[in-house]
XYZ file of C-alpha atoms in Angstrom:
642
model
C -117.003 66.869 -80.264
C -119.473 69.592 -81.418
C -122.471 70.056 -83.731
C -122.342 70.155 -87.444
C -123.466 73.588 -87.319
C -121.973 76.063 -85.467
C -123.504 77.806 -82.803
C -123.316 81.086 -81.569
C -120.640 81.845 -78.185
C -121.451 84.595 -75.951
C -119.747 87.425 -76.880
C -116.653 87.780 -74.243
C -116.762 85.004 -72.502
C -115.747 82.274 -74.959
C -116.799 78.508 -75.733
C -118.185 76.313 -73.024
C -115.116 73.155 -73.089
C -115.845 69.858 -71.469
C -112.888 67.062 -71.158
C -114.487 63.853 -70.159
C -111.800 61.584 -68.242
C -109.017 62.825 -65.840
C -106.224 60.222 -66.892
C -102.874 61.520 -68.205
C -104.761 62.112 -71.766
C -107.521 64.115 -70.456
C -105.035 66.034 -68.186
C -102.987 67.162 -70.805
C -105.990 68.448 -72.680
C -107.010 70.591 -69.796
C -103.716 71.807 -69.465
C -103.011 72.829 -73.253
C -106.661 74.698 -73.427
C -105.888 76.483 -69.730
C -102.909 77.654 -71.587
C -105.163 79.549 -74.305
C -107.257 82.426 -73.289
C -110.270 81.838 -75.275
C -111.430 78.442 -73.176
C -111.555 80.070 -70.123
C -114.656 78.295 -69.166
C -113.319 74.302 -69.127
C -114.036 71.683 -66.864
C -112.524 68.060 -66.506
C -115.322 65.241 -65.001
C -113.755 62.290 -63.854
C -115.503 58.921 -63.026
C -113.905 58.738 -59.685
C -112.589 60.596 -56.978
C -109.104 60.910 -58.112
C -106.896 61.471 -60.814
C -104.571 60.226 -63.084
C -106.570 57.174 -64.473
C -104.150 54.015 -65.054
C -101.161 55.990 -63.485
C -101.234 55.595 -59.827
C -98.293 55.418 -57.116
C -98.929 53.551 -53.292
C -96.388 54.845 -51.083
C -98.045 53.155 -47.970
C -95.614 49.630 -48.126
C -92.790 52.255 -46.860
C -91.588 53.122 -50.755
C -92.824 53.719 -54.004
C -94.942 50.931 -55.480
C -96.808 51.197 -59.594
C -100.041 50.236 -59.252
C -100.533 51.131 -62.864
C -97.900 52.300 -65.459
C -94.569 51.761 -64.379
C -91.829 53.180 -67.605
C -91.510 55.459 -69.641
C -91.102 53.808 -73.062
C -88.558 55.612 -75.198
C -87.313 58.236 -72.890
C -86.219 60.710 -75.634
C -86.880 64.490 -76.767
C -89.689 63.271 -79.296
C -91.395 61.193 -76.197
C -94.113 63.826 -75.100
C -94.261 62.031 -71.429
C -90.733 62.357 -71.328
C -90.441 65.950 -72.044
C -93.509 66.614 -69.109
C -91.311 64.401 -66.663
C -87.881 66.158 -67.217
C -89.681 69.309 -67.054
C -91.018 68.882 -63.795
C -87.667 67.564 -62.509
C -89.392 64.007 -61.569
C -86.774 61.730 -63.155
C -83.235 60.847 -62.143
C -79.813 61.686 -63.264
C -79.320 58.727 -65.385
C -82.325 59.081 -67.299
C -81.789 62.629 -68.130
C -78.758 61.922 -69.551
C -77.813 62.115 -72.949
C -76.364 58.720 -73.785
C -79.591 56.887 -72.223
C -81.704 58.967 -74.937
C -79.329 57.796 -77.283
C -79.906 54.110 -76.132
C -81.528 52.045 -79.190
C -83.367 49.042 -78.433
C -85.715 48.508 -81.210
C -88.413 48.249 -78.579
C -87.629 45.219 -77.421
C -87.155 43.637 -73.479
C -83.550 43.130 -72.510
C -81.854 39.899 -71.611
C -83.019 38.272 -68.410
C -80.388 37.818 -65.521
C -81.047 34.730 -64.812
C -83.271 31.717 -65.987
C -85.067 29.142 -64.619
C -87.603 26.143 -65.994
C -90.884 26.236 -64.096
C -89.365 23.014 -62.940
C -86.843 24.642 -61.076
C -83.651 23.934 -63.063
C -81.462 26.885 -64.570
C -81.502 27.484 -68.271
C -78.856 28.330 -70.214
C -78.593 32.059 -71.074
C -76.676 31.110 -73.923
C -79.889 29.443 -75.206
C -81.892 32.252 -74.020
C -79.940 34.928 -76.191
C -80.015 32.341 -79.122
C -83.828 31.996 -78.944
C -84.261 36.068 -78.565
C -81.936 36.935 -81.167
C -84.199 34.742 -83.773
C -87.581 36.126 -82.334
C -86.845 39.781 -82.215
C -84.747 39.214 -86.006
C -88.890 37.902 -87.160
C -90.385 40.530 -84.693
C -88.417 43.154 -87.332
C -89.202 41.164 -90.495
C -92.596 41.699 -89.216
C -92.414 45.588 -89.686
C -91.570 45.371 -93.535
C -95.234 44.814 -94.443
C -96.256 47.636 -93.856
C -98.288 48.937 -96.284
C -98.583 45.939 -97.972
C -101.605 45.738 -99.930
C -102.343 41.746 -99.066
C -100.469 39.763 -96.583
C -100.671 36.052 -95.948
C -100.474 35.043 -93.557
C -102.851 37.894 -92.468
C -101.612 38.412 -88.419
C -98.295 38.722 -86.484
C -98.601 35.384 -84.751
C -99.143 33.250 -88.037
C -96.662 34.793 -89.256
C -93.789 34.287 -86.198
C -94.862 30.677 -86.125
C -94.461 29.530 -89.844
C -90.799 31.199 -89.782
C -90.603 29.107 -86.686
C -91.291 25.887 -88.271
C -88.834 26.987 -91.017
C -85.982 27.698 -88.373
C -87.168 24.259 -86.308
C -86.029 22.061 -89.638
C -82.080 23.171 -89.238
C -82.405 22.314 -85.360
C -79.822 19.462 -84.783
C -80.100 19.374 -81.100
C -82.059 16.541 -78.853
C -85.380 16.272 -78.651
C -85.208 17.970 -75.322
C -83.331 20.635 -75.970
C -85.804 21.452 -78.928
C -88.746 21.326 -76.273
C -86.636 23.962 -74.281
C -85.800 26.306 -77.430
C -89.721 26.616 -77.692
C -90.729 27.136 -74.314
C -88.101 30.150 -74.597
C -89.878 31.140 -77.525
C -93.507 30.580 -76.259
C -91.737 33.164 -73.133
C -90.927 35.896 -75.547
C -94.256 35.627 -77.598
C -95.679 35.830 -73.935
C -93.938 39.114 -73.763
C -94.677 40.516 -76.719
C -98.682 39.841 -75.905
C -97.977 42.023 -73.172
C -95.948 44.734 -75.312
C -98.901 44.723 -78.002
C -101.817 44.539 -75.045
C -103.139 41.277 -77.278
C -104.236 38.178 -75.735
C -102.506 35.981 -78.376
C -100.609 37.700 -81.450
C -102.548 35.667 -83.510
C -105.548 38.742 -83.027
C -102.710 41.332 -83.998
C -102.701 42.387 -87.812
C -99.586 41.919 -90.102
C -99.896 44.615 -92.203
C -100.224 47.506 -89.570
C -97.739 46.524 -87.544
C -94.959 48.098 -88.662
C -97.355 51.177 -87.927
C -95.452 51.443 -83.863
C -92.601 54.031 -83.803
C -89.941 52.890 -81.316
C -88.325 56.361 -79.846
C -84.827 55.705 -78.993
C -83.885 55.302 -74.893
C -83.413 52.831 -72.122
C -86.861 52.599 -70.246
C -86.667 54.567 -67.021
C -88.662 54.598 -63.954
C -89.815 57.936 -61.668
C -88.088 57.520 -58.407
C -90.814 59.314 -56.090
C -93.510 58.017 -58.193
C -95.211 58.154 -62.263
C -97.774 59.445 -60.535
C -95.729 62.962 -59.295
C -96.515 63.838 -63.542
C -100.219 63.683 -63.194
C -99.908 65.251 -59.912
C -97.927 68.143 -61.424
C -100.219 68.506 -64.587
C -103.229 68.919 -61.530
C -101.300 71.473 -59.758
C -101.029 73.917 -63.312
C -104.926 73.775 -63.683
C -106.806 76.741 -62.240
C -108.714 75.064 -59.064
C -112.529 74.922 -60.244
C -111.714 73.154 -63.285
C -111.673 69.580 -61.850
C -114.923 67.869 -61.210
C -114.744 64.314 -59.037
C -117.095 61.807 -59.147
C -118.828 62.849 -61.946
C -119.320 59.466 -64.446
C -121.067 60.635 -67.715
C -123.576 58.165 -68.416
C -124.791 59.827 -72.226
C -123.282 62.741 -74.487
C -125.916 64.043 -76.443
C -124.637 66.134 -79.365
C -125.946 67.763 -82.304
C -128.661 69.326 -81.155
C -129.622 72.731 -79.460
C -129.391 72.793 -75.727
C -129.943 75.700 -73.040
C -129.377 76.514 -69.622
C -131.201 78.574 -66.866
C -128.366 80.717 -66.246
C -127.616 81.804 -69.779
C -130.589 83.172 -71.339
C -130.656 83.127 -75.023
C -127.201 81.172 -75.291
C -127.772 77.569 -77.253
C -125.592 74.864 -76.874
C -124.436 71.922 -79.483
C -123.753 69.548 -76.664
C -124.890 68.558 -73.197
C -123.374 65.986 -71.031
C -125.690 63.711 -68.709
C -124.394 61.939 -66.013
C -125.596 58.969 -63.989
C -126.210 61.591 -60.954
C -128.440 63.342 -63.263
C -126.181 66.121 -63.524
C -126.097 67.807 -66.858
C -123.221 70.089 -68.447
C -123.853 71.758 -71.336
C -121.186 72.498 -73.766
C -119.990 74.099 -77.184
C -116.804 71.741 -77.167
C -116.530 68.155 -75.573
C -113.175 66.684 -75.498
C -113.626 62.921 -74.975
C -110.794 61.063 -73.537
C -112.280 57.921 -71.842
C -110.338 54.550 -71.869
C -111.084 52.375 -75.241
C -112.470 49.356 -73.120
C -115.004 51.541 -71.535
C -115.941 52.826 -75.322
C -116.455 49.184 -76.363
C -118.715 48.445 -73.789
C -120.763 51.450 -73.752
C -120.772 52.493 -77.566
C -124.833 51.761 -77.888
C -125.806 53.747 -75.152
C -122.668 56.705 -74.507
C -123.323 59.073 -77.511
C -127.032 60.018 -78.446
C -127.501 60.710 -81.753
C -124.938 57.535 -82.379
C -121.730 57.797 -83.751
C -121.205 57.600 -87.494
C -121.389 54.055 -88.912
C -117.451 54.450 -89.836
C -116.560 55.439 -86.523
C -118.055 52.876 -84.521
C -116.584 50.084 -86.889
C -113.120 51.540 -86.370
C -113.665 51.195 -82.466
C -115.149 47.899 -82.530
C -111.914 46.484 -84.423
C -109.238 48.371 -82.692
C -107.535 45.628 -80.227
C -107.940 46.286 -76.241
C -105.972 44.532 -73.676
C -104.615 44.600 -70.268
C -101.769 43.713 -68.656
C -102.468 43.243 -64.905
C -99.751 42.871 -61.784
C -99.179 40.558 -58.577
C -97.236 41.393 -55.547
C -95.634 38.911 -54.038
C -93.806 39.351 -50.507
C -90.841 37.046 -48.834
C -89.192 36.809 -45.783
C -85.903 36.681 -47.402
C -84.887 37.507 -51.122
C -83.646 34.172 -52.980
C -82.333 36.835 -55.708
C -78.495 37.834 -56.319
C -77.682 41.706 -55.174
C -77.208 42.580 -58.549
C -79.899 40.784 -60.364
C -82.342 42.780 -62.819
C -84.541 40.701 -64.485
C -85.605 36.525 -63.319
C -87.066 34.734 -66.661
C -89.748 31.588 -65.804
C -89.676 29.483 -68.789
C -92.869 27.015 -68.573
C -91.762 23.488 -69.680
C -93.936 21.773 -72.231
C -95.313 25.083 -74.016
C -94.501 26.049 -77.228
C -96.188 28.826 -79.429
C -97.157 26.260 -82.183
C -99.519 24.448 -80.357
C -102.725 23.643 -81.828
C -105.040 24.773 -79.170
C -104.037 26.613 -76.212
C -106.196 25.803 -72.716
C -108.826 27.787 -71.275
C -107.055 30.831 -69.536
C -108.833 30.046 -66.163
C -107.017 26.821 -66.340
C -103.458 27.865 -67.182
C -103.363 31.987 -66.820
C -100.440 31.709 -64.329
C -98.241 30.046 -67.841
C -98.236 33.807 -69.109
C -95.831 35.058 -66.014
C -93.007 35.549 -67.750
C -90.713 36.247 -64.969
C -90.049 38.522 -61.775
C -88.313 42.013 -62.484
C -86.325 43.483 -59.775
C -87.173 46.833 -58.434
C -84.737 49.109 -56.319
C -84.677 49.016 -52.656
C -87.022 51.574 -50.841
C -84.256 52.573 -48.941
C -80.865 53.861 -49.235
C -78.330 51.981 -47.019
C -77.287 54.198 -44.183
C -73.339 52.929 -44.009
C -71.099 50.555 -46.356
C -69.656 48.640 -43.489
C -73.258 47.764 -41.650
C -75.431 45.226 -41.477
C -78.652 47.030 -43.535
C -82.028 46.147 -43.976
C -83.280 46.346 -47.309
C -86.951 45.671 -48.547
C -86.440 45.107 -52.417
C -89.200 44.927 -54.844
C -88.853 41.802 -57.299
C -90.596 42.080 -60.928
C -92.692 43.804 -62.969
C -93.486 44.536 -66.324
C -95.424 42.828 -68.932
C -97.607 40.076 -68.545
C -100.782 39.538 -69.873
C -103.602 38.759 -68.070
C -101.062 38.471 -65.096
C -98.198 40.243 -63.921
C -95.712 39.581 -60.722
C -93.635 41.256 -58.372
C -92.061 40.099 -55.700
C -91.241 41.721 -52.419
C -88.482 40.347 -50.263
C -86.926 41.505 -46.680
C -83.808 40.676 -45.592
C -80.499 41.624 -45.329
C -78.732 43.717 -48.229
C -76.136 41.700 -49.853
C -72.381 42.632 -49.716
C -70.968 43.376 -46.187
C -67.939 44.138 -45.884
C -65.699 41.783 -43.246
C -63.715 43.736 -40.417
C -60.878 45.223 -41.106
C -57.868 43.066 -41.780
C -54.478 43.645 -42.685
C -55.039 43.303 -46.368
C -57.758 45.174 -48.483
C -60.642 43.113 -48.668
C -60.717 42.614 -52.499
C -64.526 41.020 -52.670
C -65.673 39.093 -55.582
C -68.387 41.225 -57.753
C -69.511 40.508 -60.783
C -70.952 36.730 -61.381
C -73.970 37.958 -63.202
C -72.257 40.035 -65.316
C -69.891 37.404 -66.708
C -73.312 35.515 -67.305
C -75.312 38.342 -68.968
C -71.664 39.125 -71.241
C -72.091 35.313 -72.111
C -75.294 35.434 -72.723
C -74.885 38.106 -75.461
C -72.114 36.108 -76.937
C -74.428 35.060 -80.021
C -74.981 38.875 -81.632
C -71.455 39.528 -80.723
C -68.488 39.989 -84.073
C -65.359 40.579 -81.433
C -64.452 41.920 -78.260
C -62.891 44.712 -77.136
C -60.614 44.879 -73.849
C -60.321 47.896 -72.157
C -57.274 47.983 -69.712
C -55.658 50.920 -68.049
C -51.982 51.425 -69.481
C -50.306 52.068 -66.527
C -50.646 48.218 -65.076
C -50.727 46.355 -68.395
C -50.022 43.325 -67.270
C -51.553 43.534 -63.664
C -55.267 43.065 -62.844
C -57.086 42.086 -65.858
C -60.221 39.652 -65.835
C -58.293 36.022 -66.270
C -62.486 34.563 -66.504
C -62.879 37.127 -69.644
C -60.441 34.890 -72.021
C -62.349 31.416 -70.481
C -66.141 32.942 -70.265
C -66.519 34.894 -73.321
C -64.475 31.984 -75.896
C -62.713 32.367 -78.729
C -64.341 35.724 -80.524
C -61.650 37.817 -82.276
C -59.969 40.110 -79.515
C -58.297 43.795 -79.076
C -56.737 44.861 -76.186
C -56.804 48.539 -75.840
C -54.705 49.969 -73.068
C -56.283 53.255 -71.968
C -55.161 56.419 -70.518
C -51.264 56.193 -72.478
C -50.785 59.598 -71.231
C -50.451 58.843 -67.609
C -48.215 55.961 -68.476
C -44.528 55.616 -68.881
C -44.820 54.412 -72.373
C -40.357 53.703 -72.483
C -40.942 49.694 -72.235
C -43.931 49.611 -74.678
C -42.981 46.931 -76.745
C -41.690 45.085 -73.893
C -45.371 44.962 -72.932
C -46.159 44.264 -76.438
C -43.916 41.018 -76.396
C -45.121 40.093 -73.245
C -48.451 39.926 -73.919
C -47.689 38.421 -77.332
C -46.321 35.439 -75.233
C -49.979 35.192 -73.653
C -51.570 35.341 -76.518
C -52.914 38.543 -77.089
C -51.538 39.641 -80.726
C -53.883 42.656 -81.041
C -53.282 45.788 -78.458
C -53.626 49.569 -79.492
C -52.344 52.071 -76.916
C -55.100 54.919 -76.298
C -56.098 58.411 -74.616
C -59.721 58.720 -75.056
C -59.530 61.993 -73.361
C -57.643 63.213 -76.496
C -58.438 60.779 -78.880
C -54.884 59.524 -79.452
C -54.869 56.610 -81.146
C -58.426 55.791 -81.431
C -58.869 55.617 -85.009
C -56.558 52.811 -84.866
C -59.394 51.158 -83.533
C -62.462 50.292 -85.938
C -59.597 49.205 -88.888
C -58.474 46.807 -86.804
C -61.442 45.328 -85.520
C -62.705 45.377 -89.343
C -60.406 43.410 -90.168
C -60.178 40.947 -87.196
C -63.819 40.201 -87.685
C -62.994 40.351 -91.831
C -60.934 37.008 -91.018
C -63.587 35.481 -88.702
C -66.304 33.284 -89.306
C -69.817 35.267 -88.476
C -71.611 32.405 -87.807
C -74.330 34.292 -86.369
C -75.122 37.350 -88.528
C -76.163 36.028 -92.528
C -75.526 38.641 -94.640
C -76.169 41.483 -92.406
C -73.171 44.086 -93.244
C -72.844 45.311 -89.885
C -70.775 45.166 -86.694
C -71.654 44.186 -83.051
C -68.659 44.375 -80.979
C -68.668 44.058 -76.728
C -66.791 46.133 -75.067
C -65.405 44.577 -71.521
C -62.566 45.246 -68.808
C -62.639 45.758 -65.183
C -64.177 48.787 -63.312
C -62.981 52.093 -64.830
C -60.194 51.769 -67.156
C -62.128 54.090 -69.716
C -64.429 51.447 -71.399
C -67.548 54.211 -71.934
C -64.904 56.705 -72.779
C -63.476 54.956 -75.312
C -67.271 54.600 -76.957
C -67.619 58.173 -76.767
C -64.238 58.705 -78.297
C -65.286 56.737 -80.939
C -68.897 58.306 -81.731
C -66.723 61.572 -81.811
C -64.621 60.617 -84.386
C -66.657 58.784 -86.542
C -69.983 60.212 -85.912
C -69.195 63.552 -85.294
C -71.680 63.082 -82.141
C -71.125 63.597 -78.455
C -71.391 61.104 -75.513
C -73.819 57.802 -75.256
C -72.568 56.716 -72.209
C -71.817 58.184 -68.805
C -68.415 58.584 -67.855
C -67.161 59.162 -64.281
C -63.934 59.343 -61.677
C -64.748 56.023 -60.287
C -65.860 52.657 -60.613
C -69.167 51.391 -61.504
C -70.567 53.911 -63.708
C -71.645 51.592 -65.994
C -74.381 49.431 -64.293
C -75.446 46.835 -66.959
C -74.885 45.596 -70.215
C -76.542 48.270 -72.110
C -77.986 47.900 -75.492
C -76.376 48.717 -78.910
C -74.494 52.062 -79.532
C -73.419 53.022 -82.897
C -70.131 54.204 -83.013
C -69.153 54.435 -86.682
C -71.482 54.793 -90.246
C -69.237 53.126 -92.592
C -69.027 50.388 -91.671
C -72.478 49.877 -89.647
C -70.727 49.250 -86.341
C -72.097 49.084 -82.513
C -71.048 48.957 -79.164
C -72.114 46.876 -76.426
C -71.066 48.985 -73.074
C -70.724 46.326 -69.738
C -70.165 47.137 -66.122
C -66.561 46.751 -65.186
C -66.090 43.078 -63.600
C -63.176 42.230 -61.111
C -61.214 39.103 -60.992
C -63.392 36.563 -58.702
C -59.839 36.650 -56.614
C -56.602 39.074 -56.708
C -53.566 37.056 -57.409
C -51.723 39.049 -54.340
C -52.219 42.409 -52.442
C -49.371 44.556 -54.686
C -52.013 43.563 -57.914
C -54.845 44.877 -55.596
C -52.969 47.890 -54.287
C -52.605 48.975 -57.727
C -56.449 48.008 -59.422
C -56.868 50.269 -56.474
C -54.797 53.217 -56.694
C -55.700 53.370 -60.815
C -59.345 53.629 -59.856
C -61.001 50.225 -60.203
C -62.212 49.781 -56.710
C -63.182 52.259 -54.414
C -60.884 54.020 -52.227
C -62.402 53.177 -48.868
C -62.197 49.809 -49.390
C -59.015 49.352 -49.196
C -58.288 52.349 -46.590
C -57.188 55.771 -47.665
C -53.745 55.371 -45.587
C -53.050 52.118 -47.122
C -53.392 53.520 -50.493
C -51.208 56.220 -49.808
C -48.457 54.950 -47.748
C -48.509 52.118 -51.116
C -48.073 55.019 -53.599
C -45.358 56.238 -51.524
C -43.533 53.035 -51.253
C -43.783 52.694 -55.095
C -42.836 56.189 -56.163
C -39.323 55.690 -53.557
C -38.558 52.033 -54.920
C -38.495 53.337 -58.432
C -37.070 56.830 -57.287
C -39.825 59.153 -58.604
C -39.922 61.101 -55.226
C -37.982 63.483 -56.443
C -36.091 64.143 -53.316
């Protein structure tokens, strides 16, 4: 902010800059105008006595906790916050990594884990994805008025709920199930309150909305902290230039101000604050919350802002999105749970009148999101303690975590004389089944050299009867004499579809999207209208080359390098991921999933050899069982070479 007429700067010292607020905005301000060397003379005043404004880390509960902001939304090169944090080395390897940029998610909250009625009962997941994949198909509808010159109905919600009612007239189901379907839906329209900071989407503008760029990425988290950025931005400003406890009570501007200690200099602005303090100024930089501008707009800026100005703040929507900690004894939570959805019973989002929010604000919990322990477990074969944060994220006006202690999940039993071959996995098979709904075919992923040992027998029963194509990875470290003796046999199960690969070289890989083309070509799409495009899952058990085989695919098709991680053992993949594209013509993606064992090995041999391709780790079994194994097999089938 300045005058409308310019006045005069001492000659060799430069302007006079004042940045009100010392949250992330205000921060980077300072630090952009440090960089320059004609604002040598800048000062930040901040409200309070610390920094950082909404961002704020506690690490007094014995790990990181967000008091304020939490992700980073869009963790990509064109995310600005992004850039800072990778920078400063604050964020982990994952995020840094190029297929988590890559990661599109059309700004919109995964798939829960698990679901529950406020009653207590589980809810299908299989519902759950149905219900999201409608809302977040309207949520995008949504974004084609943009621009538009008139738009009825005129906001978001009105809109979502009259495509509703359409969708509500092809329902077939009970009337119970139907009450379920829009408590699911009233859930998601919770969340998207909380995405859009809006008490009810009904305040939210159709037109505009399409306005929001999503930035490709999975949202990440800071490990030590969001709050290590705004401590880093502090740490590049000169020392002097912060000023605590400083709340500026008027800015009066357009007018001719001096000072005592510059003689003869005139200033456009001055700064009063409720200490009686004054700053005078050539250039304020005003980066105060827009709540705090609502409230104080009559009395913050003296002369008043122009008429046009103050209209546009008054409109602009303000929300918030607060959070509750909860704390157990014990966690009620499965080890590898992300994300707990509440579903309230009797709610929909096309109720008439909703009930005063004193009454009822606990209905806009959406659910708990798990956070990762505070802790790193000291040894795999102890009894640990773990402290594990449960939830967060949005909720408007309320938002929970939980905090549980108890003992970490997974122990391994003594030794015994055969490997102990645990079952992993359960939520996995649910989250993959969950998913089933946006999903054209499936693609197994199995290692070549034991094609007919050790694959999931739950895959065929769990994920149904979607097209399938087995791919049998790593052909080159395979004795590939009795392949169609392995094609035969599997025939005999059932599987008529199996392409032998090396995604290392990318042998055989373009076999790949014509087949599934026309596999899908054949099937009924129940699901996906007139959409021309592919979603296909891609499953198997722990490290048979499932992400390698997407990034084989991207190369050859896209001409692009990896979007997901690859690595030398199981368990690289930790979730089912969102969509990657792996081909242009036709529109296909990928869904990448976290290996999944059998829930029990037929017999040791099948386990000894999951284990010595890879697809559990080596010290679970024992590094001298492993080996005297190999050795028996390599002298049974005379490969010793001796």
């Amino acid at each position: 902010m300045q005058s409308g007429g310019r006045q005069a700067e001492a000659p060799g010292r430069g302007p006079r800059v004042l940045v009100v607020g010392g949250g992330i905005a205000g921060l980077g301000a300072a630090q952009r105008l440090c960089r320059h060397p004609a604002f040598s003379h800048l000062r930040v005043l901040e409200a309070t006595a610390r920094a950082g404004g909404r961002i704020r880390s506690e690490h007094s509960f014995g790990g990181v906790v967000e008091v304020g902001a939490h992700w980073i939304h869009g963790p990509s090169q064109g995310n600005p916050v992004f850039q800072l944090a990778a920078k400063y080395g604050l964020l982990g390897e994952k995020a840094l990594s190029e297929e988590n940029q890559l990661i599109e998610t059309g700004g919109h909250v995964g798939l829960p884990s698990v679901s529950y009625a406020s009653s207590g009962v589980s809810v299908s997941l299989e519902l759950v994805a149905e219900m999201a994949s409608l809302f977040y198909s309207l949520i995008d509808q949504t974004r084609e008025f943009l621009q538009a010159a008139e738009t009825t109905p005129p906001s978001v919600g009105e809109y979502l709920k009259e495509k509703i009612r359409q969708h509500m007239a092809g329902w077939t189901e009970d009337e119970e199930t139907k009450k379920l379907k829009l408590a699911i839906l009233k859930n998601l329209f919770n969340v998207e309150c909380c995405v859009s900071g809006t008490h009810s989407m009904d305040l939210v503008a159709l037109a505009p909305f399409g306005e929001y760029t999503v930035l490709p990425g999975l949202d990440c988290t800071f490990p030590e902290g969001y709050q290590g950025l705004t401590d880093c931005i502090m740490a590049s400003l000169p020392k002097d230039v912060m000023v605590f406890d400083k709340p500026v009570m008027t800015i009066h501007w357009n007018g001719s101000f001096r000072e005592a200690s510059a003689p003869g200099e005139t200033f456009p602005v001055l700064v009063e604050c409720e200490d009686g303090d004054c700053f005078p100024a050539h250039h304020v930089v005003v980066t105060v919350p827009l709540g705090f501008f609502k409230k104080h707009l009559d009395t913050f800026f003296e002369p008043p802002l122009p008429t046009e100005k103050v209209e546009a703040i008054r409109k602009i929507g303000f929300g918030t999105n607060n959070k509750i900690f909860l704390e157990f004894e014990e966690p009620f939570w499965d080890p590898d749970c992300q994300h707990i959805q509440v579903v309230w019973e009797d709610t929909s989002p096309l109720e008439d009148t909703a009930p005063e929010l004193q009454d009822a604000w606990f209905k806009k919990l959406i659910g708990f999101w798990v956070l990762p322990p505070f802790q790193e477990p000291p040894a795999p074969r102890t009894q640990e303690y773990a402290e594990v944060l449960l939830a967060q994220r949005p909720v408007h006006p309320g938002l929970i975590q939980l905090r549980g202690r108890g003992q970490l999940w997974g122990r391994h039993g003594p030794a015994g004389p055969a490997p102990p071959f645990r079952r992993q996995g359960g939520t996995g098979l649910k989250k993959m089944q969950s998913s089933l709904k946006l999903v054209d075919c499936i693609i197994e992923v199995h290692d070549a050299r034991i094609p007919l040992s050790g694959r999931n027998p739950l895959f065929q029963e769990t994920l149904g009867l979607k097209p399938h194509l087995l791919v049998l990875n790593k052909m080159d470290l395979a004795d590939l004499k009795e392949q169609q003796k392995i094609i035969r046999h599997l025939e005999r199960e059932g599987i008529k579809h199996v392409v032998f690969t090396n995604c290392v070289k990318d042998e055989n890989v373009k076999q790949v999207i014509p087949t599934v083309t026309e596999l899908v070509g054949s099937s009924y799409r129940y699901h996906r209208g007139e959409h021309v495009e592919y979603c296909i899952m891609v499953i198997g058990v722990p490290n048979v080359g499932k992400s390698s085989l997407i990034n084989s695919l991207r190369r050859q098709h896209l001409r692009k390098g990896k979007a997901t991680r690859v690595g030398g053992e199981p368990g690289i993949t930790r979730a089912v991921m969102s969509r990657i594209q792996v081909c242009e013509r036709p529109l296909m993606f990928l869904l990448d999933t976290p290996g999944v064992l059998a829930p029990r090995i037929p017999s040791v041999e099948t386990g000894l050899k999951l284990a010595l391709c890879g697809t559990v780790l080596d010290h679970l079994v024992g590094e001298e069982t492993l080996a005297d194994f190999l050795l028996y097999t390599l002298n049974r089938h005379q490969l010793l070479g001796l």
